PDB file of C-alpha atoms in Angstrom:
ATOM      1  CA  MET I  15      74.992  38.490   7.348  1.00  0.00           C
ATOM      2  CA  ALA I  16      73.609  35.217   6.275  1.00  0.00           C
ATOM      3  CA  ARG I  17      71.900  33.016   8.807  1.00  0.00           C
ATOM      4  CA  ASN I  18      72.959  29.484   9.699  1.00  0.00           C
ATOM      5  CA  SER I  19      69.960  27.985   7.836  1.00  0.00           C
ATOM      6  CA  GLU I  20      70.938  29.909   4.590  1.00  0.00           C
ATOM      7  CA  LYS I  21      74.554  28.701   4.871  1.00  0.00           C
ATOM      8  CA  ALA I  22      73.432  25.085   5.377  1.00  0.00           C
ATOM      9  CA  GLN I  23      71.661  25.375   2.188  1.00  0.00           C
ATOM     10  CA  SER I  24      74.452  26.657   0.136  1.00  0.00           C
ATOM     11  CA  MET I  25      76.102  24.470  -2.557  1.00  0.00           C
ATOM     12  CA  LEU I  26      79.508  24.733  -1.142  1.00  0.00           C
ATOM     13  CA  PHE I  27      78.188  23.719   2.626  1.00  0.00           C
ATOM     14  CA  ARG I  28      76.524  20.569   0.961  1.00  0.00           C
ATOM     15  CA  PHE I  29      79.447  19.635  -1.188  1.00  0.00           C
ATOM     16  CA  ARG I  30      82.027  19.786   2.154  1.00  0.00           C
ATOM     17  CA  ALA I  31      79.364  17.890   4.021  1.00  0.00           C
ATOM     18  CA  GLN I  32      79.221  15.255   1.543  1.00  0.00           C
ATOM     19  CA  GLN I  33      82.835  15.072   0.994  1.00  0.00           C
ATOM     20  CA  ALA I  34      83.451  14.528   4.652  1.00  0.00           C
ATOM     21  CA  ALA I  35      80.855  11.851   5.059  1.00  0.00           C
ATOM     22  CA  ASP I  36      82.706  10.137   2.177  1.00  0.00           C
ATOM     23  CA  LEU I  37      85.920  10.354   3.982  1.00  0.00           C
ATOM     24  CA  GLY I  38      84.527   9.065   7.222  1.00  0.00           C
ATOM     25  CA  ILE I  39      85.463  12.398   9.256  1.00  0.00           C
ATOM     26  CA  ILE I  40      81.844  13.896   9.474  1.00  0.00           C
ATOM     27  CA  ASP I  41      81.135  15.328  13.070  1.00  0.00           C
ATOM     28  CA  MET I  42      78.738  12.961  14.404  1.00  0.00           C
ATOM     29  CA  GLY I  43      77.796  15.573  17.189  1.00  0.00           C
ATOM     30  CA  ARG I  44      76.245  18.015  14.583  1.00  0.00           C
ATOM     31  CA  THR I  45      74.700  15.277  12.489  1.00  0.00           C
ATOM     32  CA  ARG I  46      71.470  13.817  13.102  1.00  0.00           C
ATOM     33  CA  ARG I  47      71.077  10.014  13.137  1.00  0.00           C
ATOM     34  CA  PRO I  48      69.382   9.059   9.789  1.00  0.00           C
ATOM     35  CA  LYS I  49      65.908   7.378  10.153  1.00  0.00           C
ATOM     36  CA  ALA I  50      66.383   5.601   6.797  1.00  0.00           C
ATOM     37  CA  ILE I  51      68.953   2.983   7.872  1.00  0.00           C
ATOM     38  CA  THR I  52      69.008   1.154   4.572  1.00  0.00           C
ATOM     39  CA  THR I  53      70.024   4.369   2.671  1.00  0.00           C
ATOM     40  CA  VAL I  54      73.369   4.345   4.442  1.00  0.00           C
ATOM     41  CA  ASP I  55      75.887   2.408   2.182  1.00  0.00           C
ATOM     42  CA  SER I  56      79.079   3.072   4.332  1.00  0.00           C
ATOM     43  CA  ILE I  57      80.106   0.584   6.734  1.00  0.00           C
ATOM     44  CA  PRO I  58      82.242   2.934   8.789  1.00  0.00           C
ATOM     45  CA  MET I  59      79.057   5.118   8.954  1.00  0.00           C
ATOM     46  CA  CYS I  60      77.010   2.473  10.143  1.00  0.00           C
ATOM     47  CA  GLU I  61      79.550   1.450  12.556  1.00  0.00           C
ATOM     48  CA  LYS I  62      79.693   4.870  14.227  1.00  0.00           C
ATOM     49  CA  TRP I  63      75.773   5.318  14.259  1.00  0.00           C
ATOM     50  CA  ARG I  64      75.537   1.805  15.986  1.00  0.00           C
ATOM     51  CA  GLY I  65      78.074   2.998  18.511  1.00  0.00           C
ATOM     52  CA  GLN I  66      76.071   5.961  19.150  1.00  0.00           C
ATOM     53  CA  VAL I  67      72.990   3.879  19.844  1.00  0.00           C
ATOM     54  CA  LEU I  68      74.972   1.668  22.303  1.00  0.00           C
ATOM     55  CA  LYS I  69      75.881   4.723  24.102  1.00  0.00           C
ATOM     56  CA  GLU I  70      72.464   5.926  24.564  1.00  0.00           C
ATOM     57  CA  ILE I  71      71.272   2.521  25.426  1.00  0.00           C
ATOM     58  CA  SER I  72      73.872   2.427  28.224  1.00  0.00           C
ATOM     59  CA  ARG I  73      73.115   5.855  29.429  1.00  0.00           C
ATOM     60  CA  LYS I  74      69.377   5.057  29.602  1.00  0.00           C
ATOM     61  CA  VAL I  75      69.694   1.609  31.327  1.00  0.00           C
ATOM     62  CA  SER I  76      71.756   3.317  34.096  1.00  0.00           C
ATOM     63  CA  ARG I  77      69.171   6.126  34.472  1.00  0.00           C
ATOM     64  CA  ILE I  78      66.202   3.660  34.653  1.00  0.00           C
ATOM     65  CA  HIS I  79      67.798   2.302  38.033  1.00  0.00           C
ATOM     66  CA  GLU I  80      67.388   5.704  39.906  1.00  0.00           C
ATOM     67  CA  GLN I  81      65.139   5.737  42.855  1.00  0.00           C
ATOM     68  CA  SER I  82      63.620   9.257  42.009  1.00  0.00           C
ATOM     69  CA  LEU I  83      61.835   8.141  39.022  1.00  0.00           C
ATOM     70  CA  SER I  84      57.852   7.968  39.027  1.00  0.00           C
ATOM     71  CA  ASP I  85      56.289   4.891  37.360  1.00  0.00           C
ATOM     72  CA  TYR I  86      55.222   6.919  34.230  1.00  0.00           C
ATOM     73  CA  GLN I  87      58.981   7.931  33.673  1.00  0.00           C
ATOM     74  CA  ILE I  88      60.025   4.389  34.210  1.00  0.00           C
ATOM     75  CA  ARG I  89      57.563   3.167  31.704  1.00  0.00           C
ATOM     76  CA  ASP I  90      58.338   5.948  29.015  1.00  0.00           C
ATOM     77  CA  LEU I  91      61.966   5.348  29.751  1.00  0.00           C
ATOM     78  CA  ASN I  92      61.807   1.538  29.219  1.00  0.00           C
ATOM     79  CA  ASP I  93      59.791   2.083  25.998  1.00  0.00           C
ATOM     80  CA  GLU I  94      62.802   4.348  24.674  1.00  0.00           C
ATOM     81  CA  ILE I  95      65.402   1.644  25.629  1.00  0.00           C
ATOM     82  CA  ASN I  96      63.424  -1.013  23.613  1.00  0.00           C
ATOM     83  CA  LYS I  97      63.117   1.442  20.720  1.00  0.00           C
ATOM     84  CA  LEU I  98      66.760   1.933  20.741  1.00  0.00           C
ATOM     85  CA  MET I  99      67.212  -1.846  20.925  1.00  0.00           C
ATOM     86  CA  ARG I 100      65.161  -2.455  17.778  1.00  0.00           C
ATOM     87  CA  GLU I 101      67.276   0.197  15.907  1.00  0.00           C
ATOM     88  CA  LYS I 102      70.516  -1.250  17.146  1.00  0.00           C
ATOM     89  CA  TRP I 103      69.503  -4.619  15.475  1.00  0.00           C
ATOM     90  CA  THR I 104      68.441  -2.836  12.281  1.00  0.00           C
ATOM     91  CA  TRP I 105      71.955  -1.005  12.191  1.00  0.00           C
ATOM     92  CA  GLU I 106      73.590  -4.558  12.586  1.00  0.00           C
ATOM     93  CA  MET I 107      71.387  -5.986   9.778  1.00  0.00           C
ATOM     94  CA  GLN I 108      72.481  -3.149   7.497  1.00  0.00           C
ATOM     95  CA  ILE I 109      76.261  -3.670   8.406  1.00  0.00           C
ATOM     96  CA  ARG I 110      75.802  -7.403   7.568  1.00  0.00           C
ATOM     97  CA  ASN I 111      73.964  -6.896   4.262  1.00  0.00           C
ATOM     98  CA  LEU I 112      76.924  -4.289   3.368  1.00  0.00           C
ATOM     99  CA  GLY I 113      79.646  -7.133   3.773  1.00  0.00           C
ATOM    100  CA  GLY I 114      80.795  -5.905   7.198  1.00  0.00           C
ATOM    101  CA  PRO I 115      80.984  -7.846  10.759  1.00  0.00           C
ATOM    102  CA  ASN I 116      77.954  -9.892  11.805  1.00  0.00           C
ATOM    103  CA  TYR I 117      77.281  -8.452  15.160  1.00  0.00           C
ATOM    104  CA  MET I 118      73.914 -10.484  15.036  1.00  0.00           C
ATOM    105  CA  ARG I 119      75.502 -13.632  15.769  1.00  0.00           C
ATOM    106  CA  GLY I 120      74.878 -14.363  19.344  1.00  0.00           C
ATOM    107  CA  SER I 121      73.166 -11.225  19.728  1.00  0.00           C
ATOM    108  CA  GLY I 122      71.550 -12.032  22.998  1.00  0.00           C
ATOM    109  CA  ARG I 123      74.132 -10.037  24.697  1.00  0.00           C
ATOM    110  CA  VAL I 124      75.072  -6.269  24.363  1.00  0.00           C
ATOM    111  CA  TYR I 125      78.199  -4.514  25.564  1.00  0.00           C
ATOM    112  CA  ASP I 126      78.771  -0.948  26.037  1.00  0.00           C
ATOM    113  CA  GLU I 127      82.163   0.715  24.993  1.00  0.00           C
ATOM    114  CA  GLU I 128      83.753  -0.200  28.412  1.00  0.00           C
ATOM    115  CA  GLY I 129      82.907  -3.835  28.011  1.00  0.00           C
ATOM    116  CA  ARG I 130      80.201  -4.041  30.456  1.00  0.00           C
ATOM    117  CA  GLU I 131      77.194  -6.260  29.590  1.00  0.00           C
ATOM    118  CA  ILE I 132      73.897  -4.387  29.288  1.00  0.00           C
ATOM    119  CA  PRO I 133      71.078  -6.862  30.178  1.00  0.00           C
ATOM    120  CA  GLY I 134      68.158  -7.439  27.667  1.00  0.00           C
ATOM    121  CA  GLY I 135      70.167  -7.460  24.555  1.00  0.00           C
ATOM    122  CA  GLY I 136      67.915  -9.973  22.590  1.00  0.00           C
ATOM    123  CA  LYS I 137      64.936  -9.591  20.475  1.00  0.00           C
ATOM    124  CA  GLY I 138      61.486  -8.788  21.861  1.00  0.00           C
ATOM    125  CA  TYR I 139      60.133  -6.291  24.463  1.00  0.00           C
ATOM    126  CA  ARG I 140      62.285  -6.273  27.737  1.00  0.00           C
ATOM    127  CA  TYR I 141      61.994  -4.709  30.983  1.00  0.00           C
ATOM    128  CA  PHE I 142      64.970  -3.013  32.525  1.00  0.00           C
ATOM    129  CA  GLY I 143      66.048  -1.852  36.055  1.00  0.00           C
ATOM    130  CA  ARG I 144      63.002  -0.562  38.036  1.00  0.00           C
ATOM    131  CA  ALA I 145      60.726  -1.473  35.304  1.00  0.00           C
ATOM    132  CA  ARG I 146      60.680  -5.059  36.359  1.00  0.00           C
ATOM    133  CA  ASP I 147      58.986  -3.878  39.687  1.00  0.00           C
ATOM    134  CA  LEU I 148      56.150  -1.815  38.089  1.00  0.00           C
ATOM    135  CA  PRO I 149      52.757  -2.845  39.253  1.00  0.00           C
ATOM    136  CA  GLY I 150      51.505  -5.741  37.182  1.00  0.00           C
ATOM    137  CA  VAL I 151      54.878  -6.685  35.767  1.00  0.00           C
ATOM    138  CA  LYS I 152      56.235  -8.446  38.883  1.00  0.00           C
ATOM    139  CA  GLU I 153      52.984 -10.413  39.260  1.00  0.00           C
ATOM    140  CA  MET I 154      53.091 -11.298  35.537  1.00  0.00           C
ATOM    141  CA  PHE I 155      56.348 -13.082  35.808  1.00  0.00           C
ATOM    142  CA  GLU I 156      55.510 -14.897  39.038  1.00  0.00           C
ATOM    143  CA  ALA I 157      52.289 -16.074  37.647  1.00  0.00           C
ATOM    144  CA  ALA I 158      54.034 -17.181  34.290  1.00  0.00           C
ATOM    145  CA  ALA I 159      56.719 -19.131  36.428  1.00  0.00           C
ATOM    146  CA  ARG I 160      53.898 -20.868  38.366  1.00  0.00           C
ATOM    147  CA  ARG I 161      51.932 -21.908  35.320  1.00  0.00           C
ATOM    148  CA  GLY I 162      55.270 -22.989  33.479  1.00  0.00           C
ATOM    149  CA  ARG I 163      54.501 -20.521  30.449  1.00  0.00           C
ATOM    150  CA  GLY I 164      56.741 -17.884  28.898  1.00  0.00           C
ATOM    151  CA  PRO I 165      56.336 -14.302  30.225  1.00  0.00           C
ATOM    152  CA  ALA I 166      55.638 -13.391  26.410  1.00  0.00           C
ATOM    153  CA  GLU I 167      52.633 -15.033  26.551  1.00  0.00           C
ATOM    154  CA  GLU I 168      51.317 -13.609  29.603  1.00  0.00           C
ATOM    155  CA  GLU I 169      52.247 -10.108  28.375  1.00  0.00           C
ATOM    156  CA  GLY I 170      50.424 -10.851  25.110  1.00  0.00           C
ATOM    157  CA  GLU I 171      47.211 -11.647  26.817  1.00  0.00           C
ATOM    158  CA  GLN I 172      47.311  -8.875  29.330  1.00  0.00           C
ATOM    159  CA  ARG I 173      48.655  -6.078  27.019  1.00  0.00           C
ATOM    160  CA  GLY I 174      47.648  -7.416  23.511  1.00  0.00           C
ATOM    161  CA  ARG I 175      50.794  -5.933  21.960  1.00  0.00           C
ATOM    162  CA  GLY I 176      51.557  -9.100  19.900  1.00  0.00           C
ATOM    163  CA  GLY I 177      54.863  -9.570  18.489  1.00  0.00           C
ATOM    164  CA  ASP I 178      56.334  -6.771  20.035  1.00  0.00           C
ATOM    165  CA  ILE I 179      56.232  -8.546  23.519  1.00  0.00           C
ATOM    166  CA  ALA I 180      57.510 -11.883  21.982  1.00  0.00           C
ATOM    167  CA  THR I 181      60.069 -12.743  24.588  1.00  0.00           C
ATOM    168  CA  LYS I 182      59.829 -16.480  24.294  1.00  0.00           C
ATOM    169  CA  LYS I 183      63.404 -17.095  24.738  1.00  0.00           C
ATOM    170  CA  VAL I 184      63.295 -15.418  28.246  1.00  0.00           C
ATOM    171  CA  ASP I 185      61.723 -17.122  31.352  1.00  0.00           C
ATOM    172  CA  ALA I 186      61.133 -15.790  34.710  1.00  0.00           C
ATOM    173  CA  ASN I 187      64.731 -16.680  35.715  1.00  0.00           C
ATOM    174  CA  TYR I 188      66.045 -13.763  33.639  1.00  0.00           C
ATOM    175  CA  PHE I 189      64.103 -11.383  35.673  1.00  0.00           C
ATOM    176  CA  GLY I 190      65.541 -12.850  38.876  1.00  0.00           C
ATOM    177  CA  TYR I 191      62.150 -14.521  39.886  1.00  0.00           C
ATOM    178  CA  GLY I 192      63.603 -18.117  39.752  1.00  0.00           C
ATOM    179  CA  LEU I 193      61.818 -20.340  42.379  1.00  0.00           C
ATOM    180  CA  ASP I 194      64.312 -22.970  42.860  1.00  0.00           C
ATOM    181  CA  GLU I 195      66.236 -21.325  45.706  1.00  0.00           C
ATOM    182  CA  GLU I 196      62.818 -20.505  47.460  1.00  0.00           C
ATOM    183  CA  ASP I 197      61.719 -24.254  47.367  1.00  0.00           C
ATOM    184  CA  GLY I 198      65.001 -25.609  48.583  1.00  0.00           C
ATOM    185  CA  THR I 199      65.737 -27.694  45.376  1.00  0.00           C
ATOM    186  CA  LEU I 200      68.675 -25.765  44.416  1.00  0.00           C
ATOM    187  CA  LEU I 201      70.058 -25.425  48.056  1.00  0.00           C
ATOM    188  CA  GLU I 202      69.832 -29.073  48.472  1.00  0.00           C
ATOM    189  CA  HIS I 203      71.431 -29.808  45.140  1.00  0.00           C
ATOM    190  CA  GLU I 204      74.133 -27.395  46.058  1.00  0.00           C
ATOM    191  CA  ARG I 205      74.681 -29.128  49.644  1.00  0.00           C
ATOM    192  CA  GLN I 206      75.066 -32.576  47.887  1.00  0.00           C
ATOM    193  CA  LYS I 207      77.625 -31.364  45.598  1.00  0.00           C
ATOM    194  CA  GLU I 208      79.708 -29.638  48.362  1.00  0.00           C
ATOM    195  CA  GLU I 209      79.803 -33.053  50.382  1.00  0.00           C
ATOM    196  CA  GLU I 210      80.920 -34.891  47.373  1.00  0.00           C
ATOM    197  CA  ALA I 211      83.729 -32.123  46.647  1.00  0.00           C
ATOM    198  CA  MET I 212      84.734 -32.589  50.332  1.00  0.00           C
ATOM    199  CA  LYS I 213      85.002 -36.275  50.184  1.00  0.00           C
ATOM    200  CA  HIS I 214      86.981 -36.301  46.891  1.00  0.00           C
ATOM    201  CA  LEU I 215      89.534 -33.745  48.495  1.00  0.00           C
ATOM    202  CA  ARG I 216      89.884 -35.950  51.733  1.00  0.00           C
ATOM    203  CA  GLY I 217      90.560 -39.076  49.623  1.00  0.00           C
ATOM    204  CA  GLU I 218      93.266 -37.495  47.497  1.00  0.00           C
ATOM    205  CA  LYS I 219      96.983 -38.103  48.273  1.00  0.00           C
ATOM    206  CA  GLU I 220      98.786 -35.059  49.423  1.00  0.00           C
ATOM    207  CA  ASP I 221     100.941 -34.867  46.506  1.00  0.00           C
ATOM    208  CA  GLY I 222      98.096 -35.225  43.722  1.00  0.00           C
ATOM    209  CA  ALA I 223      99.832 -33.615  40.814  1.00  0.00           C
ATOM    210  CA  GLU I 224      99.668 -35.436  37.576  1.00  0.00           C
ATOM    211  CA  ASP I 225     102.612 -36.993  36.074  1.00  0.00           C
ATOM    212  CA  GLY I 226     105.096 -34.788  34.199  1.00  0.00           C
ATOM    213  CA  TRP I 227     104.199 -31.627  36.148  1.00  0.00           C
ATOM    214  CA  GLU I 228     106.994 -29.851  38.050  1.00  0.00           C
ATOM    215  CA  PRO I 229     106.667 -27.401  40.870  1.00  0.00           C
ATOM    216  CA  LEU I 230     107.877 -23.832  40.181  1.00  0.00           C
ATOM    217  CA  PRO I 231     110.963 -22.756  41.979  1.00  0.00           C
ATOM    218  CA  GLY I 232     109.968 -21.430  45.327  1.00  0.00           C
ATOM    219  CA  ASP I 233     106.988 -23.654  45.509  1.00  0.00           C
ATOM    220  CA  ALA I 234     108.711 -26.728  46.052  1.00  0.00           C
ATOM    221  CA  GLY I 235     110.310 -25.770  49.479  1.00  0.00           C
ATOM    222  CA  ASP I 236     113.650 -25.552  48.052  1.00  0.00           C
ATOM    223  CA  GLY I 237     114.782 -22.429  49.864  1.00  0.00           C
ATOM    224  CA  MET I 238     114.103 -20.144  46.806  1.00  0.00           C
ATOM    225  CA  GLU I 239     112.038 -17.237  47.166  1.00  0.00           C
ATOM    226  CA  TRP I 240     109.972 -15.188  44.674  1.00  0.00           C
ATOM    227  CA  ARG I 241     111.385 -11.649  43.949  1.00  0.00           C
ATOM    228  CA  LEU I 242     109.068  -8.894  43.290  1.00  0.00           C
ATOM    229  CA  PRO I 243     110.053  -6.036  41.016  1.00  0.00           C
ATOM    230  CA  SER I 244     110.363  -2.647  42.291  1.00  0.00           C
ATOM    231  CA  LEU I 245     108.380   0.437  41.260  1.00  0.00           C
ATOM    232  CA  GLU I 246     111.371   1.698  39.400  1.00  0.00           C
ATOM    233  CA  GLU I 247     111.638  -1.682  37.431  1.00  0.00           C
ATOM    234  CA  VAL I 248     107.728  -1.767  36.683  1.00  0.00           C
ATOM    235  CA  GLN I 249     108.093   1.653  35.322  1.00  0.00           C
ATOM    236  CA  GLU I 250     110.889   1.121  33.065  1.00  0.00           C
ATOM    237  CA  GLU I 251     109.393  -2.068  31.635  1.00  0.00           C
ATOM    238  CA  LEU I 252     106.095  -0.014  30.666  1.00  0.00           C
ATOM    239  CA  VAL I 253     108.084   2.858  29.109  1.00  0.00           C
ATOM    240  CA  ASP I 254     110.113   0.014  27.186  1.00  0.00           C
ATOM    241  CA  ARG I 255     106.696  -1.668  26.026  1.00  0.00           C
ATOM    242  CA  ARG I 256     105.498   1.861  24.968  1.00  0.00           C
ATOM    243  CA  ARG I 257     108.636   2.569  23.087  1.00  0.00           C
ATOM    244  CA  ARG I 258     108.618  -0.800  21.375  1.00  0.00           C
ATOM    245  CA  ARG I 259     104.902   0.093  20.182  1.00  0.00           C
ATOM    246  CA  LEU I 260     105.709   3.260  18.948  1.00  0.00           C
ATOM    247  CA  LEU I 261     108.782   1.861  16.814  1.00  0.00           C
ATOM    248  CA  ASP I 262     106.472  -0.861  15.357  1.00  0.00           C
ATOM    249  CA  LYS I 263     104.005   1.629  14.479  1.00  0.00           C
ATOM    250  CA  ILE I 264     106.722   3.740  12.693  1.00  0.00           C
ATOM    251  CA  SER I 265     108.318   0.742  11.034  1.00  0.00           C
TER     252      SER I 265
END
């Protein structure tokens, strides 16, 4: 019986694999992500590989918050996340060059498949989760905030990593080390705004609606009441919507 490695080298196997790749039905779980991203000339394939990278980023960002990790594991995991961030950017560059959607526009934010924002989505080296509390990292951002310098400059001097640490667009507030609230400036500003808002509310008339606005039935004290649908009516409406969607697809 032929081994799996021998089957993989057969002409028929390679022909079927290429045919599946052209049709966009290749099994992503059994295929390794290509290292040479610029050689992938199919937008659907680039989209799939980018989605796989986003899944890995989301999974690793969730894991880096675990309390059981040691400092060495946190550093390694943070390096892996930054490597995936650079790979994601390269896939987005390839998709744009092939004429696909421009994911690089406003790429400072990254979202996973469930629509949750992943912090640290922009360019440069970033710190995620517990990596922000590593020895030397927290002090670096605090010192950068006091000196009025960017954390990338402090990082570049201390670690000598050059362009890989160029996070000039991020200040200490991004990492939660803003000093406005600690020195009372932000709190005093909020207190003044609250007082101004209260004075404005007290000075308004009871009926402060703009001209042309009409109250909804039940809100004007006309004796009418809002009628909430029953559970059966809600289910019937949902089934009807689903039926209409299916009819639209069929037609």
